[in-house]
PDB file of C-alpha atoms in Angstrom:
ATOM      1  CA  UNK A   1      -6.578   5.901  -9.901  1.00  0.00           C
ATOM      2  CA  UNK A   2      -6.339   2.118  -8.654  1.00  0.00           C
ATOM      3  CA  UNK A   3      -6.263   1.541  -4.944  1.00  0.00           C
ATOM      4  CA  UNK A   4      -4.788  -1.183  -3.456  1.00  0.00           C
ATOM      5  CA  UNK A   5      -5.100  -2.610  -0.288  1.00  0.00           C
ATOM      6  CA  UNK A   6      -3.670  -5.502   1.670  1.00  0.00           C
ATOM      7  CA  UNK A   7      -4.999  -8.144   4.372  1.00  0.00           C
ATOM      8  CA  UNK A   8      -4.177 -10.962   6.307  1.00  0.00           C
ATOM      9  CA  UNK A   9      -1.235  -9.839   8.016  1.00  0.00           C
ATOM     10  CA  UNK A  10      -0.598 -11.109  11.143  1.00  0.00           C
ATOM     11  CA  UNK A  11       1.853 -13.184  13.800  1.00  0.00           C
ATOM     12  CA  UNK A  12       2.359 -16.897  13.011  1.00  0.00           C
ATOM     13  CA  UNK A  13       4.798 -19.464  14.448  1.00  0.00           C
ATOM     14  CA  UNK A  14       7.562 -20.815  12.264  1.00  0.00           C
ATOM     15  CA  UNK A  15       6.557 -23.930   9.910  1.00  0.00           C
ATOM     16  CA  UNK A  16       2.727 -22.222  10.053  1.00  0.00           C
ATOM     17  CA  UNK A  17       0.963 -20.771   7.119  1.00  0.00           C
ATOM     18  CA  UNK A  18      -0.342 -17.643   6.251  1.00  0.00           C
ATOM     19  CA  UNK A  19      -2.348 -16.399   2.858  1.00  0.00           C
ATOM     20  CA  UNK A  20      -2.381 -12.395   2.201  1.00  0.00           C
ATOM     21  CA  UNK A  21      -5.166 -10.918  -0.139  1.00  0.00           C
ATOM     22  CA  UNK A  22      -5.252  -7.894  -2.222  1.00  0.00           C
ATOM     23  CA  UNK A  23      -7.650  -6.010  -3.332  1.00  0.00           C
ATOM     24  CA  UNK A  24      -7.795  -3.713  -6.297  1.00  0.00           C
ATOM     25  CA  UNK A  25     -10.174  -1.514  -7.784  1.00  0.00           C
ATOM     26  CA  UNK A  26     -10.795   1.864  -9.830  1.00  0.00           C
ATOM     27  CA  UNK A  27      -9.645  -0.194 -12.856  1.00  0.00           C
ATOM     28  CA  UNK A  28     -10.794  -3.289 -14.407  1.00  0.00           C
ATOM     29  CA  UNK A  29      -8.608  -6.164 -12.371  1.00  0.00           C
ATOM     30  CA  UNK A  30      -8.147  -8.069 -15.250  1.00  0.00           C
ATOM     31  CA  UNK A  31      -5.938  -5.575 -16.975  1.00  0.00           C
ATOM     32  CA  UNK A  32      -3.724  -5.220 -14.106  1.00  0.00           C
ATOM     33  CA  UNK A  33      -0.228  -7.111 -13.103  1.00  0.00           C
ATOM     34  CA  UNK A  34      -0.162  -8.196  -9.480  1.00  0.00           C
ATOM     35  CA  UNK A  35       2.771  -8.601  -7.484  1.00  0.00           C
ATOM     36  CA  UNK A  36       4.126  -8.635  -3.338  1.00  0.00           C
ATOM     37  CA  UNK A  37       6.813  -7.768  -2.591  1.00  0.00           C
ATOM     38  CA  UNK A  38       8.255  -7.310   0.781  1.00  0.00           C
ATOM     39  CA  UNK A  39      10.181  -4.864   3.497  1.00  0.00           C
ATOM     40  CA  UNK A  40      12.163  -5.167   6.795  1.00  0.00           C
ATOM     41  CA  UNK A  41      13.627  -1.745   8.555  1.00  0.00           C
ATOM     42  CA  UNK A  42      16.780  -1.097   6.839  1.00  0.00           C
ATOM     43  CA  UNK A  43      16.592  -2.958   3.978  1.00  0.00           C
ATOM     44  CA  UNK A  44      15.261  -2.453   0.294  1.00  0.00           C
ATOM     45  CA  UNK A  45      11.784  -3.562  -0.458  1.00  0.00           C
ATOM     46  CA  UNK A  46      12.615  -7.398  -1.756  1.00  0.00           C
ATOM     47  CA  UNK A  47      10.669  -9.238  -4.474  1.00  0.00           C
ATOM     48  CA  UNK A  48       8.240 -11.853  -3.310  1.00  0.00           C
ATOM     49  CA  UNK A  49       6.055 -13.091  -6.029  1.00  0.00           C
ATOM     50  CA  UNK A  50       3.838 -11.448  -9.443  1.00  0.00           C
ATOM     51  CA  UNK A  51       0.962 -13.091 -11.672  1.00  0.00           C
ATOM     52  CA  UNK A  52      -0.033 -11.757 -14.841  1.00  0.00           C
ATOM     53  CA  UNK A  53      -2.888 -10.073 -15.988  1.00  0.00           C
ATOM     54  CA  UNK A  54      -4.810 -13.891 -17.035  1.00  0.00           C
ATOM     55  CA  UNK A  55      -2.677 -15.674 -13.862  1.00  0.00           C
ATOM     56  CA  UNK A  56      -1.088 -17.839 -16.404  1.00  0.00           C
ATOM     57  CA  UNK A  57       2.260 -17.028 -15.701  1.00  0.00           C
ATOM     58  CA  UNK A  58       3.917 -16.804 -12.214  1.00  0.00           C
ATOM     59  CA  UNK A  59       7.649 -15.620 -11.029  1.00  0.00           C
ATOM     60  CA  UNK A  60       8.734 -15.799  -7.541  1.00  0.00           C
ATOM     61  CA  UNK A  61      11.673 -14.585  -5.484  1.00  0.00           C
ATOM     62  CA  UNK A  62      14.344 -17.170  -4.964  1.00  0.00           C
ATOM     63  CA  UNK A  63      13.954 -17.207  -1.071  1.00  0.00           C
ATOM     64  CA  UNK A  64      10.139 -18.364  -1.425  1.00  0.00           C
ATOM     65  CA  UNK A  65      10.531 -20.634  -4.337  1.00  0.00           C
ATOM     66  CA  UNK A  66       8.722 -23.829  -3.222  1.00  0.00           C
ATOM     67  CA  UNK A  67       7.067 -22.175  -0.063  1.00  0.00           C
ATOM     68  CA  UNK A  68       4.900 -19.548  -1.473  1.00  0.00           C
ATOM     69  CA  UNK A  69       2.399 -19.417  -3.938  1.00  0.00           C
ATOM     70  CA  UNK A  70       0.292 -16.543  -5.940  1.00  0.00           C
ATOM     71  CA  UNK A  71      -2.921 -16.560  -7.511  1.00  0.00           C
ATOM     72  CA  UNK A  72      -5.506 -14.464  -8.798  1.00  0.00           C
ATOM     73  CA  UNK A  73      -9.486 -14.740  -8.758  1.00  0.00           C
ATOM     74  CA  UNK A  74     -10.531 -12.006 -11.480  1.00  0.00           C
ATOM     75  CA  UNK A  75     -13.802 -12.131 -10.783  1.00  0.00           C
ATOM     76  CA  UNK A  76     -13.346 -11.206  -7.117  1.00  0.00           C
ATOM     77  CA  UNK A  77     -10.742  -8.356  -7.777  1.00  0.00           C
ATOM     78  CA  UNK A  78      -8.242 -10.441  -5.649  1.00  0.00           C
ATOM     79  CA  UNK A  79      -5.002 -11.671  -5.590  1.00  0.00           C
ATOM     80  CA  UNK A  80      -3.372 -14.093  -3.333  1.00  0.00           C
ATOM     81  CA  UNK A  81      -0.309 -15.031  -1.374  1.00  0.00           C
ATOM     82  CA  UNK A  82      -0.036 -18.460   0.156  1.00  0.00           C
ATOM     83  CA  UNK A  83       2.836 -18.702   2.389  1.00  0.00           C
ATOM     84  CA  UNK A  84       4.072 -22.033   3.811  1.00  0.00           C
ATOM     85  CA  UNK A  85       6.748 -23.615   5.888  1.00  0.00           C
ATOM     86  CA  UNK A  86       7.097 -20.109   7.192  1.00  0.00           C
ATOM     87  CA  UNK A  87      10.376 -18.592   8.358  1.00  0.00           C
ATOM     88  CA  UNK A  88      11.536 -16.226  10.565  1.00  0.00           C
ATOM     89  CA  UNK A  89      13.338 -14.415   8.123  1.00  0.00           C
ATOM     90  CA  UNK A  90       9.968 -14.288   6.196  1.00  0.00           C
ATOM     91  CA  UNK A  91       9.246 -11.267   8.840  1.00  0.00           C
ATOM     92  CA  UNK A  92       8.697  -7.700   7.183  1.00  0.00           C
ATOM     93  CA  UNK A  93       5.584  -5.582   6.058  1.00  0.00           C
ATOM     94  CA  UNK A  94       4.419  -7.355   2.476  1.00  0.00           C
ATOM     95  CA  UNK A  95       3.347  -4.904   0.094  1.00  0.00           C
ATOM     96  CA  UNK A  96       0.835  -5.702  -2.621  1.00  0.00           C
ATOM     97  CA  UNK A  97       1.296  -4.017  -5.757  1.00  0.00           C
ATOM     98  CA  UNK A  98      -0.254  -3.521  -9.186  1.00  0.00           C
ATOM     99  CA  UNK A  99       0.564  -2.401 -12.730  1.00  0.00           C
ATOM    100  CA  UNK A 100      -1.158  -2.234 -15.984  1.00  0.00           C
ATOM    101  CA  UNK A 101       1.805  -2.827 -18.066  1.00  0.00           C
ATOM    102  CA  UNK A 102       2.487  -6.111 -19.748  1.00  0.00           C
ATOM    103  CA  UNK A 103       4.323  -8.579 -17.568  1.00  0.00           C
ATOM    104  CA  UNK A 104       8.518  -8.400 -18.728  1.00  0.00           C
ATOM    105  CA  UNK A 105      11.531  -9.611 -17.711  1.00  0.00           C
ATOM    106  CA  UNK A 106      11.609  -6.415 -15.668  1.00  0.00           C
ATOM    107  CA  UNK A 107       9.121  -7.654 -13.035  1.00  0.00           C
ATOM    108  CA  UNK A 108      11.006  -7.720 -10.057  1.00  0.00           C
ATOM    109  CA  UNK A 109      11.657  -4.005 -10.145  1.00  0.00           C
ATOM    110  CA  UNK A 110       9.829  -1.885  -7.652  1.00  0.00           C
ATOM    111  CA  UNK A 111       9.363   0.631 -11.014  1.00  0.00           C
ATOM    112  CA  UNK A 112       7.357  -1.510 -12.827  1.00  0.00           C
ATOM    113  CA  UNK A 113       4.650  -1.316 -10.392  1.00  0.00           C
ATOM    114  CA  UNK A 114       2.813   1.994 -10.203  1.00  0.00           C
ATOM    115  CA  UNK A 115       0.156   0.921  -7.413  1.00  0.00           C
ATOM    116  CA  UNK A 116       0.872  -0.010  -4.182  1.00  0.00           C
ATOM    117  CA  UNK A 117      -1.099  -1.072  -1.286  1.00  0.00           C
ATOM    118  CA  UNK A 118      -0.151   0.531   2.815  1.00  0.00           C
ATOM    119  CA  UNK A 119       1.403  -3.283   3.399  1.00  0.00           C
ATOM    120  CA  UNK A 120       0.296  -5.831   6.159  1.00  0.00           C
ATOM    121  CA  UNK A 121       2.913  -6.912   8.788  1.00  0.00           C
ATOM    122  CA  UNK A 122       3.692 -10.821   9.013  1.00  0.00           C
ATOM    123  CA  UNK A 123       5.814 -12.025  11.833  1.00  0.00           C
ATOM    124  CA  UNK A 124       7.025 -15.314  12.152  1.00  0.00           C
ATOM    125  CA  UNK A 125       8.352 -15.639  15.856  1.00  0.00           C
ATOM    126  CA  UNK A 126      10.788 -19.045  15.793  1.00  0.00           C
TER     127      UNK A 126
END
């Protein structure tokens, strides 16, 4: 069983940064996808960003194209989530999830991904 689990959440003022890490072990990292996605009350849990099993290829969300950016370090079990020029509609609990199925065109579903953290609040007050 992989367990994943989130940090770096926290309460930021708009134009600020932020970077989320995730953790993930019980299965060599290397041979899992990464991805966040992301979830306000109400709404459906929204595509952020994924990396592939090397990190050599990188989707995002079209509302953080530009602003956010993910990476992996293999060797520390971690993935990443830069967040810039922050918004206050960037607001919601960001989930970290993981998958050891090849990266497809599928990747934005919340199906693909069978490991998923508790998520990490990040509130951007404008």
């Amino acid at each position: 069983q992989v367990q994943v689990v989130e940090s770096g959440g926290g309460l930021v003022q708009a134009g600020g940064s932020l970077r989320l890490s995730c953790a993930a072990s019980g299965r060599a990292f290397s041979t899992l996808k990464m991805g966040w996605f992301r979830q306000v009350p109400g709404k459906e849990r929204e595509f952020v960003a994924v990396i592939s099993r090397s990190g050599g290829i990188t989707y995002y969300g079209d509302s953080v194209k530009g602003r956010f950016t993910i990476s992996r370090d293999n060797a520390k079990n971690t993935v990443y989530l830069q967040m810039n020029s922050l918004k206050a509609d960037d607001t919601a609990v960001y989930y970290c999830a993981a998958d050891g199925r090849y990266l497809t065109s599928y990747y934005s579903r919340v199906d693909k991904y069978a490991y998923w953290g508790q998520g990490t609040q990040v509130t951007v007050s404008s």
